[in-house]
Coordinates of C-alpha atoms in Angstrom, one line a residue:
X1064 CA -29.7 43.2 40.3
X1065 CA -29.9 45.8 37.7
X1066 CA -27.4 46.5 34.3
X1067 CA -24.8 49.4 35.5
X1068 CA -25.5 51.1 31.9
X1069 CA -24.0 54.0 30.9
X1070 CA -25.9 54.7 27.8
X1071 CA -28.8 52.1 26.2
X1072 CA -28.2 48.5 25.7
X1073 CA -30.4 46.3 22.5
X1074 CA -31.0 43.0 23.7
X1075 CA -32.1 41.1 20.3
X1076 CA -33.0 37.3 18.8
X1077 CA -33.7 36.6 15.3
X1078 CA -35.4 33.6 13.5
X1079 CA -33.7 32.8 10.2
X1080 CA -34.5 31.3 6.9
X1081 CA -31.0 29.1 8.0
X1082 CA -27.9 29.2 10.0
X1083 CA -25.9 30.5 6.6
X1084 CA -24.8 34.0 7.2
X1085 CA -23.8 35.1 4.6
X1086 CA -27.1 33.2 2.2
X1087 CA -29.9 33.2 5.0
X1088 CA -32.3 35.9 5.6
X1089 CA -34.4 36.9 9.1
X1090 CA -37.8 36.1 9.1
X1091 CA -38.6 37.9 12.4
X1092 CA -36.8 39.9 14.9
X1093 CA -37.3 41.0 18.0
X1094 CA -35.5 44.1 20.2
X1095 CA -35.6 44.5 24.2
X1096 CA -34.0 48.2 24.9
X1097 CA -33.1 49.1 28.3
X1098 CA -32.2 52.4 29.2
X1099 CA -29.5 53.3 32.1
X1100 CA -32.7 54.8 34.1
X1101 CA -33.7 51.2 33.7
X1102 CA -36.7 52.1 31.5
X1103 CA -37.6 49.4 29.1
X1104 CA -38.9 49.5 25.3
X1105 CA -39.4 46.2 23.1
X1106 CA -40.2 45.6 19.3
X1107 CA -40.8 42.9 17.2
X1108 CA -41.5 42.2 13.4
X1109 CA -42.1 39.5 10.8
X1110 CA -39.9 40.0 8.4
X1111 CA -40.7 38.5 4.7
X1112 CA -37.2 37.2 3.4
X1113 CA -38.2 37.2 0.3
X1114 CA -36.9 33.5 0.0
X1115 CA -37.7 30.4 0.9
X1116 CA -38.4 29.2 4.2
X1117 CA -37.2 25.6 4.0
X1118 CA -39.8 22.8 5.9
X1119 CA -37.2 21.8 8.1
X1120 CA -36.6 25.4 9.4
X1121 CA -40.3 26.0 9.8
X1122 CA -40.6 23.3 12.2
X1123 CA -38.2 24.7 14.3
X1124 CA -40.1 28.4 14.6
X1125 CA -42.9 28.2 13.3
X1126 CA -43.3 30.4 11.0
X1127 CA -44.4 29.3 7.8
X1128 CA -44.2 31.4 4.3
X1129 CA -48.1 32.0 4.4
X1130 CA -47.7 33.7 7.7
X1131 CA -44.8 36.2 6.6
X1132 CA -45.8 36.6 2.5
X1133 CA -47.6 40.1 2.9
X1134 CA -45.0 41.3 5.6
X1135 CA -42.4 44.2 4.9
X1136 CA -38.9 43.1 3.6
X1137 CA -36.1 43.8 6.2
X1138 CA -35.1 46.7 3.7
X1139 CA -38.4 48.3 4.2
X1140 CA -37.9 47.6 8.4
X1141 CA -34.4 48.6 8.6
X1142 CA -34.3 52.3 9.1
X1143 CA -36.4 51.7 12.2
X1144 CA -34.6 49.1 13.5
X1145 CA -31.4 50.7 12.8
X1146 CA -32.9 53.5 14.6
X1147 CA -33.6 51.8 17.5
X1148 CA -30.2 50.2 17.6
X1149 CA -27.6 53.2 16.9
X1150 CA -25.7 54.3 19.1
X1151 CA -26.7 51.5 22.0
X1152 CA -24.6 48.4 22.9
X1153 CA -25.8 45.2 21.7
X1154 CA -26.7 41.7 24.1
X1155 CA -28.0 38.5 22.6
X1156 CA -27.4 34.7 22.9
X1157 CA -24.9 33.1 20.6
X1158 CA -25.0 36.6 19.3
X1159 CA -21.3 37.2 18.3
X1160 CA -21.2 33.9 16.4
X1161 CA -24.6 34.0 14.4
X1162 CA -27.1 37.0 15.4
X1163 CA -24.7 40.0 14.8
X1164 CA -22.9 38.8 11.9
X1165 CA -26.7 37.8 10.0
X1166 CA -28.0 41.1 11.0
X1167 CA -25.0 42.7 9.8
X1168 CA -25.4 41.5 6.3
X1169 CA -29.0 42.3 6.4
X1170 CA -28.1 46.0 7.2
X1171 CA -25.5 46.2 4.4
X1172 CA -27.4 44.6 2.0
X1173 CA -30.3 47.5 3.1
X1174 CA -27.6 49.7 2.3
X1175 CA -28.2 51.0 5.9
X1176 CA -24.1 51.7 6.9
X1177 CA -24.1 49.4 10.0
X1178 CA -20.2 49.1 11.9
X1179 CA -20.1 47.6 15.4
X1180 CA -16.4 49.5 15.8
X1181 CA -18.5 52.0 18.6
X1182 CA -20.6 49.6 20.1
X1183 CA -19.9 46.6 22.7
X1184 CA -21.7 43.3 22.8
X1185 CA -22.7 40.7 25.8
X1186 CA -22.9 37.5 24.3
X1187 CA -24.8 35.8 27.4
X1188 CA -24.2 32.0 25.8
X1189 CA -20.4 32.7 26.2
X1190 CA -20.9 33.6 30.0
X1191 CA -23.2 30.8 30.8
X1192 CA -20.7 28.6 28.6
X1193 CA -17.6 29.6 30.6
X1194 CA -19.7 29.3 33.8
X1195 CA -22.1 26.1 33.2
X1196 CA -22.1 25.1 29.8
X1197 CA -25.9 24.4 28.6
X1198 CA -28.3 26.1 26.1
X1199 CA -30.9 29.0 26.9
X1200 CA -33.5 26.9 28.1
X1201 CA -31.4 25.4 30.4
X1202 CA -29.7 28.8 31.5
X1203 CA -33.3 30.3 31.9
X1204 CA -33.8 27.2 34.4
X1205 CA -30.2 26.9 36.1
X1206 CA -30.6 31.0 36.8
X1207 CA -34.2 32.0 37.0
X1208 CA -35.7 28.3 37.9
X1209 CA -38.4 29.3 34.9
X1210 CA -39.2 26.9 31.9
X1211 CA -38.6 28.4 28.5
X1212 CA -42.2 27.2 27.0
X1213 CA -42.2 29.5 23.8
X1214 CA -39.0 28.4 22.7
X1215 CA -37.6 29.8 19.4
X1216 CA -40.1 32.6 19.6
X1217 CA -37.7 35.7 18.9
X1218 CA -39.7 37.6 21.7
X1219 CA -39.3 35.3 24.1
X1220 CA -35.8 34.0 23.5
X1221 CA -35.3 37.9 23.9
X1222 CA -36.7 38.2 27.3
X1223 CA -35.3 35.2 28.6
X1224 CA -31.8 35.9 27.7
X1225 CA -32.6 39.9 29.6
X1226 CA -33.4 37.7 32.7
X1227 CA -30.4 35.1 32.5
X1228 CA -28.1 38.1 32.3
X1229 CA -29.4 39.8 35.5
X1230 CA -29.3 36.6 37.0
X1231 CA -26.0 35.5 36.3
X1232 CA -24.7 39.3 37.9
X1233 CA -26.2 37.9 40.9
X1234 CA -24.9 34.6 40.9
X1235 CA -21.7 35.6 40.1
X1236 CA -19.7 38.1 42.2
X1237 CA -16.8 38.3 40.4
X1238 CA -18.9 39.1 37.1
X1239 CA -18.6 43.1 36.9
X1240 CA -22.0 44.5 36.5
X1241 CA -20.4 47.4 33.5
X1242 CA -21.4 46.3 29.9
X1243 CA -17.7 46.8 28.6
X1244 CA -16.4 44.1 31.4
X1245 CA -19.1 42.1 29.9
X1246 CA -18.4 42.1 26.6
X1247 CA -14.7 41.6 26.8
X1248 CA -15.9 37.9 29.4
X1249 CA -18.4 37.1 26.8
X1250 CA -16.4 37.1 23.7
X1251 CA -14.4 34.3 22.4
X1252 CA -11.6 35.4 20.4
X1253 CA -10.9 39.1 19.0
X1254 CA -12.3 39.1 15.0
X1255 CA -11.5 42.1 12.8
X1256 CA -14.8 41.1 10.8
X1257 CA -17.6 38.8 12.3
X1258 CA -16.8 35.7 11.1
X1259 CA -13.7 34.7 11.7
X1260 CA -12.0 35.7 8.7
X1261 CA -10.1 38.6 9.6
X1262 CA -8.0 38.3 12.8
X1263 CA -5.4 40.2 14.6
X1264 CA -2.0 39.2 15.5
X1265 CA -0.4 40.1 19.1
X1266 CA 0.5 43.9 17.8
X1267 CA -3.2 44.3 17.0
X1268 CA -2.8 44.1 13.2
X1269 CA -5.1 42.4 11.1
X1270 CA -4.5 38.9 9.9
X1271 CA -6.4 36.1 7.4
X1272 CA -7.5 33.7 9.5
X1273 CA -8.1 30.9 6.6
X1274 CA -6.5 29.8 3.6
X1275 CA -3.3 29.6 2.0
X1276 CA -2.7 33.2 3.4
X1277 CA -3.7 32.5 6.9
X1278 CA -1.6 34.1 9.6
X1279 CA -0.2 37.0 7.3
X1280 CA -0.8 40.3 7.3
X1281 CA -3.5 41.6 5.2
X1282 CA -1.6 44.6 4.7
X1283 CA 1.2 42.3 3.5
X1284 CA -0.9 40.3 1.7
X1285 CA -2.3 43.2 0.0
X1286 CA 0.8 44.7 -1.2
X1287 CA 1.9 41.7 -2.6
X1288 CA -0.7 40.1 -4.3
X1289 CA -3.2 42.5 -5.0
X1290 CA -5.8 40.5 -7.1
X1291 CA -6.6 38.7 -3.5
X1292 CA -8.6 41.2 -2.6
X1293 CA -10.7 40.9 -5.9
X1294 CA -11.0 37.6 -5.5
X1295 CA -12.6 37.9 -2.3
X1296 CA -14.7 41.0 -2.9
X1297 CA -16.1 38.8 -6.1
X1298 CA -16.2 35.3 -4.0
X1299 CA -19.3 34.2 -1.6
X1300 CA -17.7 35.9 1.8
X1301 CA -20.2 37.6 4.2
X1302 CA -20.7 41.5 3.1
X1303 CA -19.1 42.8 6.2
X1304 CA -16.0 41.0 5.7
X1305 CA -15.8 42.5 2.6
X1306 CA -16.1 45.7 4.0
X1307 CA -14.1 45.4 6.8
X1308 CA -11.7 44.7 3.9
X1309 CA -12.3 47.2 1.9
X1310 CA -11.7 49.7 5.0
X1311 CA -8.1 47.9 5.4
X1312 CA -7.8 48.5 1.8
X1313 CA -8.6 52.1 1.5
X1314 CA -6.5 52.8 4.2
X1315 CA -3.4 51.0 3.0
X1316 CA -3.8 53.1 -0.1
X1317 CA -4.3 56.6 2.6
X1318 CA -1.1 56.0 4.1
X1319 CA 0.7 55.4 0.7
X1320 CA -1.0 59.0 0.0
X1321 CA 0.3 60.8 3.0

């Protein structure tokens, strides 16, 4: 079995200073790019996070502070990862929940413009949850029959999740081998930002999803209590929740224009 791709999909793991998004930083990523003619291209980098790296975390992955002191900052790494990225769909495991969002805030923070509102993503935890419920190493068993010896090595977390993919189109049937069909199967509920802040209601508008203004309408929210969106915008939210935000924002103040 082979991905029915219409244009490039980024298949992508990252090791992390935590599991914070909005506070932790990537100490190495790695990218597996396949191409609708099936070619393949792969990267990876050591990342220095210029923070860090607890002792607890390190014995997860590995990598120590020594081994990433005289690497390039993710700022200096993220035009060409940004580059290899645009204007593909994005695959990962437990990507919607923790990879996306992190590398979202490590984009912004870059200043690099990053906005998943044209791509798709195939969170291949969600499918194997919904069809088997286990973790990557015991996907990359269950579908390939492999062992995942180099476990929380970004490359090789990469890979394996590739292979579990392509093995779960051929296990399954009824899975649709088209990367939108994916995405919609693989995702959990329908965020306006990554996580889980912003939601929609059933007419597609967007909604807090927490605190004392949860369920409302942000436009509502907005329009009646306007120093909520300082608050947040000066309050420890993830950066593209604040952007998402300030997008609703701008264009609340558009339509008052028009």
């Amino acid at each position: 079995m082979s991905l029915n791709l219409t244009r490039p999909i980024c298949f992508f793991d990252l090791e992390t200073t935590g599991t914070n998004v909005a506070k932790d930083r990537i100490v190495e990523i790695s990218i597996l790019k396949v191409y609708p003619n099936g070619n393949k291209e792969s990267k990876t980098w050591l990342v220095n996070p210029e923070v860090e790296i607890p002792a607890e975390v390190v014995a997860i992955h590995g990598i120590s502070n020594e081994k990433v002191a005289n690497e390039p900052t993710f700022k200096e790494l993220s035009k060409e990862i940004f580059a290899m990225i645009k204007d593909c769909d994005l695959g990962g495991f437990n990507s919607d929940r923790f990879d996306i969002p992190l590398l979202a805030e490590e984009m912004l923070r870059a200043e690099v413009d990053f906005d998943m509102k044209k791509m798709v993503s195939i969170d291949v935890q969600t499918i194997f949850h919904k069809m088997e419920k286990r973790t990557l190493g015991a996907a990359y068993k269950f579908y390939c029959d492999k062992e995942l010896t180099d476990a929380h090595s970004a490359e090789a977390d990469t890979l394996a999740t590739y292979e579990v993919l392509l093995a779960q189109l051929d296990k399954y049937p009824e899975l649709e081998n088209n990367v939108k069909k994916l995405a919609d199967f693989s995702t959990h509920r329908q965020f306006a930002d990554f996580a889980g802040f912003l939601g929609f209601d059933k007419e597609g508008n967007e909604t807090f999803a927490f605190g004392k203004h949860k369920g409302k309408k942000v436009l509502d929210v907005l329009e009646k209590e306007p120093g909520y969106f300082g608050w947040i915008l000066n309050a420890d939210f993830p950066l593209y929740t604040k952007k998402v935000l300030t997008q609703i924002k701008l264009s609340q103040l558009n339509n008052k224009l028009v």
